[in-house]
XYZ file of N, CA and C in Angstrom:
759
model
N 116.142 106.597 114.395
C 115.760 107.440 113.809
C 113.885 107.093 113.962
N 112.780 108.244 114.603
C 111.605 107.442 114.567
C 110.272 107.344 113.561
N 109.651 106.438 114.104
C 108.550 105.670 114.481
C 106.730 106.839 115.060
N 106.789 107.603 113.731
C 105.363 107.820 113.826
C 103.763 107.677 113.541
N 102.855 106.589 114.650
C 102.329 106.479 114.314
C 100.906 107.265 114.714
N 99.561 107.633 113.367
C 98.397 108.024 113.389
C 97.289 107.671 113.340
N 96.159 107.060 114.341
C 95.218 105.978 114.719
C 94.400 106.772 114.113
N 93.510 106.944 113.034
C 92.541 107.921 113.173
C 90.996 106.908 112.981
N 89.810 107.988 112.729
C 88.856 106.778 112.753
C 88.430 105.717 111.045
N 89.275 105.860 110.174
C 89.288 105.127 109.167
C 90.791 104.234 109.475
N 90.979 104.519 109.158
C 93.013 104.603 108.738
C 94.035 104.264 109.846
N 94.674 103.443 110.126
C 96.715 103.600 110.483
C 96.918 104.574 109.582
N 97.822 105.898 110.134
C 98.692 106.536 109.546
C 100.370 106.533 110.148
N 101.257 106.218 108.341
C 102.521 105.943 110.038
C 103.174 105.988 108.783
N 104.541 106.939 109.559
C 105.965 107.103 108.693
C 107.286 107.458 109.457
N 108.314 106.878 109.126
C 109.527 106.677 109.354
C 110.091 108.064 108.198
N 110.688 108.496 110.023
C 111.517 109.977 110.116
C 113.005 110.042 110.498
N 113.553 111.061 109.752
C 115.746 111.145 110.144
C 115.657 112.461 110.079
N 114.859 112.711 111.363
C 115.086 114.017 112.216
C 113.237 114.584 111.698
N 113.820 115.978 110.858
C 112.504 116.605 109.914
C 112.761 116.113 109.635
N 113.270 114.829 108.703
C 112.290 114.433 107.018
C 111.572 113.164 106.716
N 110.595 112.610 106.487
C 110.389 112.047 106.832
C 110.392 111.178 105.700
N 110.787 109.606 105.643
C 112.094 108.880 104.550
C 110.785 107.825 103.861
N 109.120 107.544 104.417
C 108.661 107.069 103.563
C 107.150 106.853 104.694
N 105.673 106.636 104.239
C 104.934 107.073 104.870
C 104.019 104.639 104.775
N 104.110 104.848 105.549
C 103.088 103.546 105.425
C 101.067 103.715 105.327
N 100.393 102.881 105.259
C 98.431 103.514 105.239
C 97.671 101.745 105.138
N 97.689 101.622 107.201
C 96.742 100.714 106.456
C 95.175 100.567 107.007
N 94.698 98.764 107.781
C 94.370 99.498 108.397
C 94.195 98.602 109.869
N 93.880 98.697 111.153
C 93.430 98.429 112.048
C 94.591 96.769 112.171
N 93.584 96.105 111.055
C 93.651 94.258 111.211
C 94.672 94.090 111.248
N 96.022 95.134 111.151
C 97.160 94.637 109.995
C 98.390 95.371 111.267
N 97.941 95.884 112.024
C 98.956 96.306 112.844
C 99.973 95.846 113.366
N 100.172 94.630 113.827
C 100.994 94.140 114.394
C 101.921 93.643 113.788
N 101.386 93.356 111.846
C 102.270 92.626 111.213
C 102.063 93.953 110.444
N 102.025 94.723 109.656
C 102.716 96.468 109.878
C 103.715 96.156 110.417
N 103.377 96.302 111.157
C 104.625 97.447 112.882
C 106.103 96.130 112.148
N 105.813 94.860 112.634
C 106.636 94.350 112.426
C 107.615 94.112 110.976
N 106.414 94.091 110.049
C 107.726 94.601 108.696
C 108.170 95.705 108.833
N 107.711 97.665 109.853
C 108.307 98.599 109.168
C 109.982 98.406 110.531
N 109.552 97.682 111.765
C 110.748 97.911 112.294
C 112.271 96.913 111.866
N 111.496 96.110 110.970
C 112.199 94.896 110.377
C 112.866 95.818 109.676
N 112.049 96.356 108.171
C 112.969 97.154 107.828
C 114.283 98.316 107.624
N 113.747 99.070 109.065
C 114.340 100.281 109.361
C 115.306 99.856 110.716
N 115.897 99.203 110.794
C 115.776 98.910 112.076
C 117.025 100.230 113.349
N 117.252 101.443 112.729
C 116.972 102.157 113.302
C 116.746 102.955 113.953
N 115.398 102.264 114.131
C 114.594 103.393 114.778
C 114.100 102.825 116.165
N 114.049 104.431 116.693
C 114.549 103.578 118.916
C 113.342 104.866 119.358
N 112.273 105.263 118.795
C 111.122 105.844 119.061
C 110.089 105.350 118.833
N 108.730 105.192 118.992
C 107.881 104.832 118.235
C 106.006 106.446 119.319
N 105.878 106.673 118.532
C 105.420 107.688 119.061
C 104.024 107.200 118.344
N 102.825 107.439 119.130
C 101.679 107.089 119.200
C 100.394 108.271 118.905
N 99.287 108.741 118.145
C 98.598 109.509 119.098
C 97.155 108.919 117.926
N 96.565 108.443 118.874
C 95.243 107.642 118.475
C 93.912 107.876 119.093
N 92.768 108.838 118.079
C 91.235 108.417 118.251
C 90.550 107.280 117.959
N 91.455 106.209 117.850
C 90.737 105.411 117.336
C 90.414 104.058 118.684
N 90.176 102.912 118.078
C 90.150 101.594 118.583
C 91.610 100.326 119.285
N 92.140 100.857 119.670
C 93.014 100.174 118.997
C 93.969 100.600 121.444
N 93.592 99.467 121.159
C 94.131 99.447 123.478
C 95.767 99.886 123.149
N 96.003 100.277 124.409
C 98.066 100.410 124.376
C 98.766 99.018 124.514
N 98.240 98.061 125.472
C 98.573 96.470 124.828
C 98.716 95.998 123.941
N 98.194 97.046 122.550
C 98.988 96.804 121.492
C 100.025 96.306 121.238
N 100.794 97.324 121.382
C 101.930 97.770 121.151
C 103.040 97.406 122.369
N 102.128 96.706 123.216
C 103.729 95.993 124.229
C 104.924 95.166 123.753
N 104.548 94.308 122.797
C 105.103 93.546 122.066
C 106.030 94.135 121.600
N 106.776 95.069 121.159
C 107.692 95.994 120.468
C 108.171 97.025 121.760
N 107.877 96.700 122.937
C 108.585 97.657 124.158
C 110.078 97.050 123.971
N 110.597 95.274 123.308
C 111.670 95.331 123.338
C 112.790 96.666 122.604
N 111.343 96.395 121.609
C 112.780 96.684 120.725
C 112.388 98.858 119.762
N 111.853 99.264 121.108
C 112.035 100.536 120.424
C 111.158 100.800 122.252
N 111.607 102.419 122.154
C 110.915 103.319 122.923
C 109.462 103.069 122.665
N 108.150 103.824 123.623
C 107.176 103.761 122.496
C 105.732 105.262 123.867
N 105.517 105.986 122.847
C 105.589 106.612 123.535
C 104.327 107.673 123.443
N 102.501 107.647 123.946
C 101.600 108.094 123.851
C 101.196 109.826 123.849
N 100.588 110.035 123.149
C 100.658 111.390 123.723
C 99.519 111.538 123.864
N 99.105 112.146 125.394
C 97.979 112.531 125.195
C 97.241 113.806 125.654
N 96.342 113.934 126.628
C 96.099 115.977 126.564
C 96.847 116.025 128.184
N 97.259 115.292 128.851
C 98.196 115.900 129.987
C 100.144 115.935 129.257
N 100.153 116.196 127.185
C 101.909 116.285 126.929
C 101.672 117.644 126.622
N 102.866 118.363 127.547
C 103.280 119.193 127.503
C 103.301 120.494 125.690
N 101.944 120.323 125.138
C 101.697 120.729 123.958
C 102.410 122.791 124.500
N 102.660 123.188 123.122
C 103.465 124.622 123.057
C 102.488 126.241 122.829
N 100.994 124.933 122.722
C 99.919 126.000 122.111
C 99.400 126.396 123.703
N 98.302 127.501 124.046
C 97.107 127.680 124.844
C 95.428 126.567 125.296
N 95.630 126.463 125.277
C 94.461 125.211 124.970
C 93.355 126.340 125.566
N 91.985 126.828 125.011
C 91.170 127.178 125.054
C 90.089 126.700 125.252
N 89.863 125.591 125.121
C 88.726 125.251 124.667
C 87.860 124.873 126.144
N 86.242 125.782 125.450
C 86.050 125.265 126.995
C 86.664 123.715 127.683
N 86.127 122.378 127.193
C 86.278 121.362 127.309
C 87.068 120.786 127.189
N 88.002 121.493 127.716
C 89.874 120.671 127.173
C 89.590 119.524 126.098
N 89.598 118.508 128.005
C 89.362 116.996 128.345
C 89.324 116.076 126.493
N 87.912 116.667 126.153
C 87.253 116.304 124.848
C 87.494 116.267 123.463
N 89.065 116.945 123.765
C 89.808 117.393 122.600
C 90.236 116.547 122.083
N 89.904 115.937 120.573
C 90.655 115.356 119.753
C 91.910 114.944 120.410
N 92.803 114.048 120.784
C 94.882 114.320 119.714
C 94.954 114.464 119.038
N 94.144 114.018 118.108
C 94.851 114.147 116.482
C 94.367 115.837 116.487
N 93.284 116.429 116.661
C 93.442 118.280 116.680
C 94.773 118.377 117.698
N 94.853 118.763 118.707
C 96.120 118.788 119.429
C 97.173 118.427 118.554
N 97.625 118.000 118.597
C 98.617 117.624 117.738
C 99.246 118.122 116.386
N 97.656 118.374 115.618
C 97.742 119.425 114.521
C 97.718 120.899 115.273
N 97.327 121.314 115.650
C 97.530 122.772 116.287
C 98.488 122.895 116.949
N 99.814 121.630 117.424
C 100.957 121.955 118.467
C 101.400 122.401 116.559
N 101.304 120.993 115.483
C 102.527 121.407 114.251
C 102.192 122.869 113.809
N 101.372 123.480 114.226
C 100.436 124.837 113.153
C 101.790 125.754 113.944
N 101.894 125.471 115.505
C 102.091 126.297 115.638
C 103.860 125.689 115.492
N 104.220 125.084 115.719
C 105.837 125.030 115.069
C 106.084 125.292 114.570
N 105.762 124.835 113.048
C 105.592 125.654 111.868
C 105.677 126.536 110.973
N 103.943 126.441 111.728
C 104.425 128.742 111.157
C 104.366 129.046 112.193
N 104.849 129.875 113.335
C 105.492 130.927 114.219
C 104.736 132.072 114.157
N 104.415 132.060 115.463
C 103.487 134.251 115.452
C 102.513 134.702 114.625
N 101.629 132.919 114.046
C 100.735 133.741 112.948
C 99.904 133.928 113.308
N 97.746 133.436 113.168
C 97.428 133.423 112.983
C 96.911 131.870 111.725
N 96.541 131.050 112.607
C 96.303 130.151 111.331
C 94.839 129.373 111.752
N 95.252 127.978 110.907
C 93.604 127.160 110.149
C 94.033 126.378 110.058
N 93.513 125.324 110.649
C 93.959 123.636 110.571
C 92.506 123.819 109.390
N 92.532 122.731 108.300
C 91.460 122.135 108.263
C 91.969 120.816 108.029
N 91.117 119.175 108.695
C 92.004 118.427 108.090
C 89.749 116.981 107.476
N 90.976 116.938 106.099
C 89.461 116.874 105.503
C 89.752 114.650 105.951
N 89.657 114.777 106.590
C 89.132 113.389 106.834
C 87.932 112.006 106.933
N 87.835 111.888 107.111
C 86.276 110.619 107.698
C 85.279 111.810 108.568
N 86.127 112.752 109.027
C 85.735 114.275 109.759
C 86.528 114.914 108.889
N 85.222 116.272 108.670
C 85.999 117.099 108.232
C 86.446 118.353 109.582
N 87.990 118.255 110.330
C 87.431 119.852 111.725
C 87.954 120.352 111.109
N 87.575 121.634 111.744
C 88.523 123.395 112.132
C 89.293 123.114 112.967
N 90.587 123.836 113.226
C 90.836 124.424 113.979
C 91.661 125.801 114.326
N 91.203 126.476 115.262
C 91.880 127.997 114.420
C 92.760 127.398 116.267
N 94.737 129.125 115.326
C 95.649 129.101 117.184
C 95.229 130.615 116.192
N 95.259 130.746 116.670
C 95.976 132.992 116.604
C 97.360 133.240 116.577
N 97.878 134.341 116.951
C 99.401 134.512 116.611
C 99.700 135.428 117.887
N 99.289 134.615 119.270
C 99.911 133.847 120.441
C 99.181 132.611 121.077
N 99.702 132.519 120.058
C 99.255 130.425 120.244
C 98.657 130.344 121.014
N 96.742 130.733 121.037
C 96.049 130.190 121.941
C 94.867 129.728 121.153
N 94.964 128.233 121.667
C 93.740 127.484 120.239
C 93.085 127.731 120.485
N 91.982 128.316 119.809
C 89.868 128.789 120.676
C 89.264 127.935 119.686
N 89.210 127.187 119.540
C 88.655 125.879 118.826
C 88.610 125.392 117.502
N 87.350 125.185 116.926
C 86.665 125.739 115.658
C 85.502 124.791 115.219
N 85.250 123.495 114.833
C 83.624 123.227 113.897
C 84.439 121.412 113.545
N 83.875 121.110 113.227
C 83.293 119.368 112.835
C 82.284 119.075 112.562
N 82.892 118.244 111.156
C 81.276 118.222 109.536
C 81.807 116.828 109.728
N 80.831 115.884 108.453
C 81.152 114.706 107.739
C 81.530 114.895 106.828
N 82.991 114.692 106.371
C 83.433 114.071 105.496
C 82.802 113.349 104.698
N 83.956 114.057 103.248
C 83.262 113.266 102.606
C 82.200 112.072 102.076
N 83.579 110.565 102.647
C 82.670 109.138 102.872
C 81.870 109.185 103.842
N 81.189 109.879 105.162
C 80.331 110.109 105.445
C 78.994 109.752 105.318
N 79.061 111.222 103.982
C 78.252 112.082 103.834
C 77.582 110.952 102.813
N 78.372 110.676 101.894
C 77.625 109.760 100.717
C 77.133 108.154 101.483
N 78.031 107.701 102.502
C 76.950 106.579 103.312
C 76.095 106.772 104.396
N 75.546 108.170 104.242
C 74.886 108.830 105.010
C 73.394 108.485 104.074
N 74.087 108.995 102.672
C 72.523 109.106 102.159
C 71.948 108.078 101.812
N 73.079 106.883 101.597
C 72.590 105.596 101.300
C 72.027 104.841 102.583
N 72.449 105.255 103.997
C 72.267 104.292 104.997
C 70.888 104.813 105.549
N 70.281 106.091 104.988
C 69.132 107.046 105.798
C 67.919 106.651 104.326
N 68.512 106.358 103.522
C 67.357 105.866 102.441
C 67.438 105.079 102.467
N 66.297 105.191 100.705
C 65.644 103.336 100.875
C 65.869 103.378 99.567
N 66.265 104.030 98.109
C 67.019 104.135 97.439
C 68.352 104.559 96.434
N 68.974 105.928 97.346
C 70.367 105.924 97.034
C 71.399 105.307 96.905
N 71.703 104.539 96.172
C 73.237 103.818 95.609
C 74.108 104.745 96.027
N 74.924 103.638 97.268
C 75.704 103.759 98.072
C 77.014 104.251 96.659
N 77.845 105.774 96.679
C 78.993 106.492 95.526
C 79.455 105.912 96.434
N 81.101 106.126 96.141
C 82.668 106.990 97.047
C 82.726 107.714 95.915
N 84.650 108.473 96.720
C 84.795 108.816 95.797
C 85.754 108.145 94.809
N 85.814 106.850 94.603
C 86.722 106.443 93.201
C 85.900 106.484 92.448
N 84.708 106.164 92.101
C 83.638 106.789 91.138
C 83.952 108.086 91.054
N 83.530 108.456 91.528
C 83.551 110.150 91.314
C 84.257 110.467 90.418
N 85.836 110.039 90.916
C 86.938 109.659 89.155
C 86.624 109.109 88.158
N 86.320 108.017 88.997
C 86.457 107.394 87.348
C 85.458 108.222 86.528
N 85.041 109.104 86.222
C 83.785 109.942 85.479
C 84.305 111.255 85.478
N 85.045 111.825 86.241
C 85.337 113.265 86.123
C 87.641 113.379 86.142
N 87.572 114.256 85.745
C 88.660 113.961 85.507
C 89.671 114.875 86.938
N 90.851 114.972 87.600
C 91.409 115.389 88.733
C 90.980 116.751 88.755
N 90.878 117.230 88.176
C 90.256 119.089 88.466
C 89.129 119.300 87.652
N 88.415 118.027 87.308
C 86.533 118.613 86.433
C 86.617 119.329 87.494
N 85.576 120.208 87.159
C 84.317 120.653 88.241
C 83.660 120.145 88.337
N 81.871 119.578 89.810
C 81.368 118.553 90.259
C 80.226 119.832 89.376
N 79.962 119.507 88.123
C 78.521 120.538 87.975
C 77.493 121.102 88.683
N 76.864 122.010 88.499
C 76.129 122.179 89.913
C 74.666 121.330 89.909
N 73.825 121.185 88.894
C 72.926 120.254 88.463
C 72.732 119.197 87.698
N 73.626 118.351 87.976
C 73.097 116.852 88.186
C 71.476 116.132 87.214
N 72.387 115.355 86.716
C 71.684 115.124 85.486
C 71.393 113.636 85.737
N 71.753 113.208 86.583
C 70.968 111.897 86.783
C 71.282 111.477 88.419
N 70.866 111.065 89.197
C 71.066 110.159 90.870
C 72.412 110.632 91.049
N 72.950 110.032 90.381
C 74.783 109.947 90.906
C 75.332 111.243 90.633
N 75.019 111.818 89.504
C 75.195 113.177 89.293
C 75.025 114.248 90.228
N 73.547 113.531 91.118
C 72.673 114.865 91.789
C 73.133 114.201 93.544
N 73.353 113.015 94.031
C 74.895 113.010 94.372
C 75.722 113.781 95.214
N 77.014 113.215 94.100
C 78.156 114.097 93.792
C 77.872 115.610 93.717
N 77.032 116.459 93.018
C 76.668 117.658 92.950
C 76.642 118.010 94.662
N 75.769 117.569 95.114
C 75.061 117.646 96.601
C 76.937 117.878 97.836
N 77.018 116.435 97.865
C 78.466 115.861 98.546
C 79.716 116.538 98.059
N 80.155 116.572 97.276
C 81.276 117.336 96.313
C 81.164 118.982 96.637
N 79.920 119.243 96.259
C 80.012 120.754 95.749
C 79.548 121.643 97.314
N 78.623 120.473 98.071
C 78.021 120.636 99.751
C 79.717 120.729 99.979
N 80.443 120.912 100.095
C 81.369 120.084 100.695
C 83.048 121.159 100.251
N 82.850 122.290 99.380
C 83.425 122.607 98.934
C 83.081 123.720 98.889
N 81.992 124.404 98.820
C 81.005 125.749 99.541
C 81.783 126.036 101.184
N 81.664 124.303 101.970
C 81.394 124.428 103.239
C 82.973 125.229 104.120
N 84.099 124.338 103.069
C 84.716 124.898 103.737
C 84.737 126.465 102.847
N 84.916 126.502 101.519
C 84.753 128.347 101.558
C 84.318 128.798 102.166
N 82.909 128.824 102.787
C 81.991 129.325 103.581
C 82.437 129.649 104.399
N 83.892 128.581 105.117
C 84.170 128.348 106.588
C 85.092 130.100 107.126
N 85.924 129.384 105.456
C 87.360 129.947 105.575
C 87.527 131.949 105.451
N 85.496 132.086 104.586
C 85.672 133.495 104.288
C 84.655 134.073 105.858
N 84.382 133.455 106.985
C 83.974 134.005 108.038
C 84.751 134.250 108.834
N 86.781 133.745 108.730
C 87.348 133.212 110.109
C 87.768 134.626 108.972
N 87.637 135.043 107.407
C 88.621 136.172 107.160
C 87.455 137.847 107.774
N 86.151 137.380 108.234
C 85.836 138.455 108.198
C 86.535 138.759 110.159
N 86.179 138.057 111.059
C 87.537 138.322 111.541
C 89.069 138.623 112.412
N 89.434 138.249 110.910
C 91.118 137.404 111.337
C 91.949 137.688 109.415
N 91.796 139.620 109.406
C 92.123 139.155 107.481
C 93.406 138.829 107.160
N 94.292 138.547 108.409
C 95.327 137.460 107.828
C 95.895 136.354 109.062
N 95.525 135.466 107.899
C 96.116 133.188 108.850
C 96.396 132.740 107.227
N 96.636 132.333 107.508
C 97.380 130.661 106.826
C 96.473 129.671 107.394
N 96.422 129.761 106.369
C 95.954 127.873 105.828
C 96.441 126.577 106.033
N 96.066 125.537 105.500
C 96.489 124.720 106.884
C 95.315 123.330 105.685
N 95.432 122.518 105.602
C 94.732 121.487 104.899
C 95.410 120.333 104.639
N 94.177 119.443 105.220
C 94.942 117.868 105.537
C 94.607 116.824 105.377
N 94.532 115.631 106.017
C 93.475 114.035 106.261
C 93.201 113.716 104.755
N 92.851 112.385 104.417
C 92.909 112.145 103.224
C 92.765 112.161 102.012
N 92.033 113.635 102.132
C 91.074 114.107 101.222
C 92.156 114.843 100.663
N 93.082 115.201 100.607
C 93.602 116.757 100.915
C 93.616 116.811 99.166
N 94.660 116.088 98.759
C 94.986 116.302 97.295
C 93.301 116.300 96.712
N 93.267 115.689 96.529
C 91.131 116.725 95.621
C 90.939 117.279 95.904
N 90.554 117.754 97.299
C 90.154 118.685 97.845
C 91.227 120.258 97.311
N 92.289 120.226 97.217
C 92.730 121.423 97.695
C 93.070 121.470 95.725
N 92.492 120.555 95.001
C 92.627 121.398 93.080
C 91.607 122.061 92.837
N 90.542 121.677 93.867
C 88.901 122.564 93.827
C 88.780 123.504 94.495
N 89.618 123.725 95.457
C 89.699 125.216 96.652
C 90.331 126.269 95.963
N 89.712 128.055 95.722
C 89.991 128.816 95.246
C 91.055 129.519 96.386
N 90.684 129.312 97.457
C 92.004 129.696 98.195
C 92.991 129.246 98.683
N 93.747 130.246 98.920
C 95.441 129.721 98.851
C 95.668 129.290 100.499
N 96.403 128.409 99.623
C 96.048 126.799 101.052
C 97.693 126.241 101.212
N 98.327 125.675 102.627
C 99.068 125.008 102.639
C 99.457 123.651 101.985
N 98.911 122.536 100.689
C 98.310 121.272 101.393
C 98.930 120.814 101.877
N 99.084 119.341 103.017
C 99.842 118.367 103.026
C 99.147 117.434 103.750
N 99.190 116.452 102.598
C 98.581 115.274 103.629
C 98.786 114.835 104.348
N 100.490 115.109 104.576
C 100.628 115.048 106.254
C 101.560 115.603 106.940
N 100.670 115.994 106.996
C 100.610 117.237 108.069
C 100.790 116.811 109.554
N 99.513 116.197 109.406
C 99.256 115.307 111.043
C 100.818 114.669 111.681
N 100.892 113.753 111.061
C 102.189 113.200 110.720
C 103.513 113.709 111.175
N 103.953 114.585 109.593
C 104.769 115.443 110.388
C 104.613 116.133 111.347
N 103.448 116.617 112.094
C 103.143 117.392 113.154
C 104.273 116.332 114.252
N 103.620 115.228 114.217
C 103.372 114.225 115.727
C 105.053 113.680 114.944
N 105.799 114.422 114.310
C 107.407 114.020 114.489
C 107.541 114.874 115.979
N 107.570 116.443 114.860
C 108.437 117.375 115.263
C 107.393 117.992 116.741
N 106.849 117.533 117.408
C 106.464 117.907 118.234
C 106.993 117.255 119.771
N 106.843 116.324 118.905
C 108.259 114.928 120.172
C 109.653 115.308 119.879
N 109.858 115.326 118.875
C 111.568 116.608 119.099
C 111.381 118.021 120.014
N 110.437 118.712 119.336
C 110.541 120.100 121.126
C 110.631 119.744 122.032
N 109.441 118.893 121.897
C 110.465 117.632 123.219
C 111.563 117.640 124.158
N 112.164 116.916 123.493
C 113.109 116.145 123.467
C 114.452 117.522 123.589
N 113.884 118.055 122.960
C 114.712 119.483 123.019
C 114.617 119.871 123.725
N 113.562 120.367 125.317
C 113.317 121.286 125.200
C 113.300 120.071 126.825
N 113.206 119.026 127.462
C 112.800 118.330 128.122
C 114.341 118.640 129.037
C-alpha cells in the first residue's frame, strides 16, 4: 500500500492507495502532520511507501521519524516525469503543477489537456497531445480574493465560501447585481472566477479545437456545478496523479 501526501499552501491532503484504488483520503493542517501520520500508519499497517509532493514550508526532517516504518520518497523537479517540460524557467515550476501534468499525461494519453487546479491559487496548465508541457497561468483563488478585499480596504467584511453556501443552494447562480455589500462581494468574487475560467477555456479553444479539461483542487465541487463547459471534475486528481506517477516509475525502473 502507498500513502500519497500533497502539502499545499493551505492544507495537507493525504490518501491511502492500494494499487490504483484510492482507499481513504484525509485532510488536515500542518500543525497536525505527525499526529495524523501516526494515526494513518497505525490504521493502515500495510503501507510501505510514502510519497510526498510539497509546495509548503514543511521540511523533509519532519518525516524522518517515520523512516523505520516506510520508505519515504520526495518528488522533485529531477523526477523522471513522462512529459517534456518546455517551461522557460523549469526550476520554478511548482511540484504540484508538475505532478498534475504528469497525471494528465498518464491518464489521458495522446490528447491535448488543460488542468485547472482551483485551490489557494487557481493554476492553469496545458499539455499538448505530444506530451509537451507548454505552461499556463496563475491567479488568486476564491479564498484569496475574499481575503484581499478585506485586508486591503478599510470597511469591506471578510466573507468566506461557507458564508455563501449558507445563503445560496449549491447550484443557485450568484446574482450579477449585488443588492448589498455582501452580495456585491460574492458577485465580484464568484462570478469573476467563473468568467475567468470560462474565458481561459474559450481562448484555449481558439488555438486547440480539441482538448480535455480536468478540474481539481479544493473548490472543485463548488465550481463544477457552475461552469458551462464539459469537464472532468476530480478534487483528488493531484493525489491520484502522485500515486500514478510513482507507480509508473516503479514499473519502468
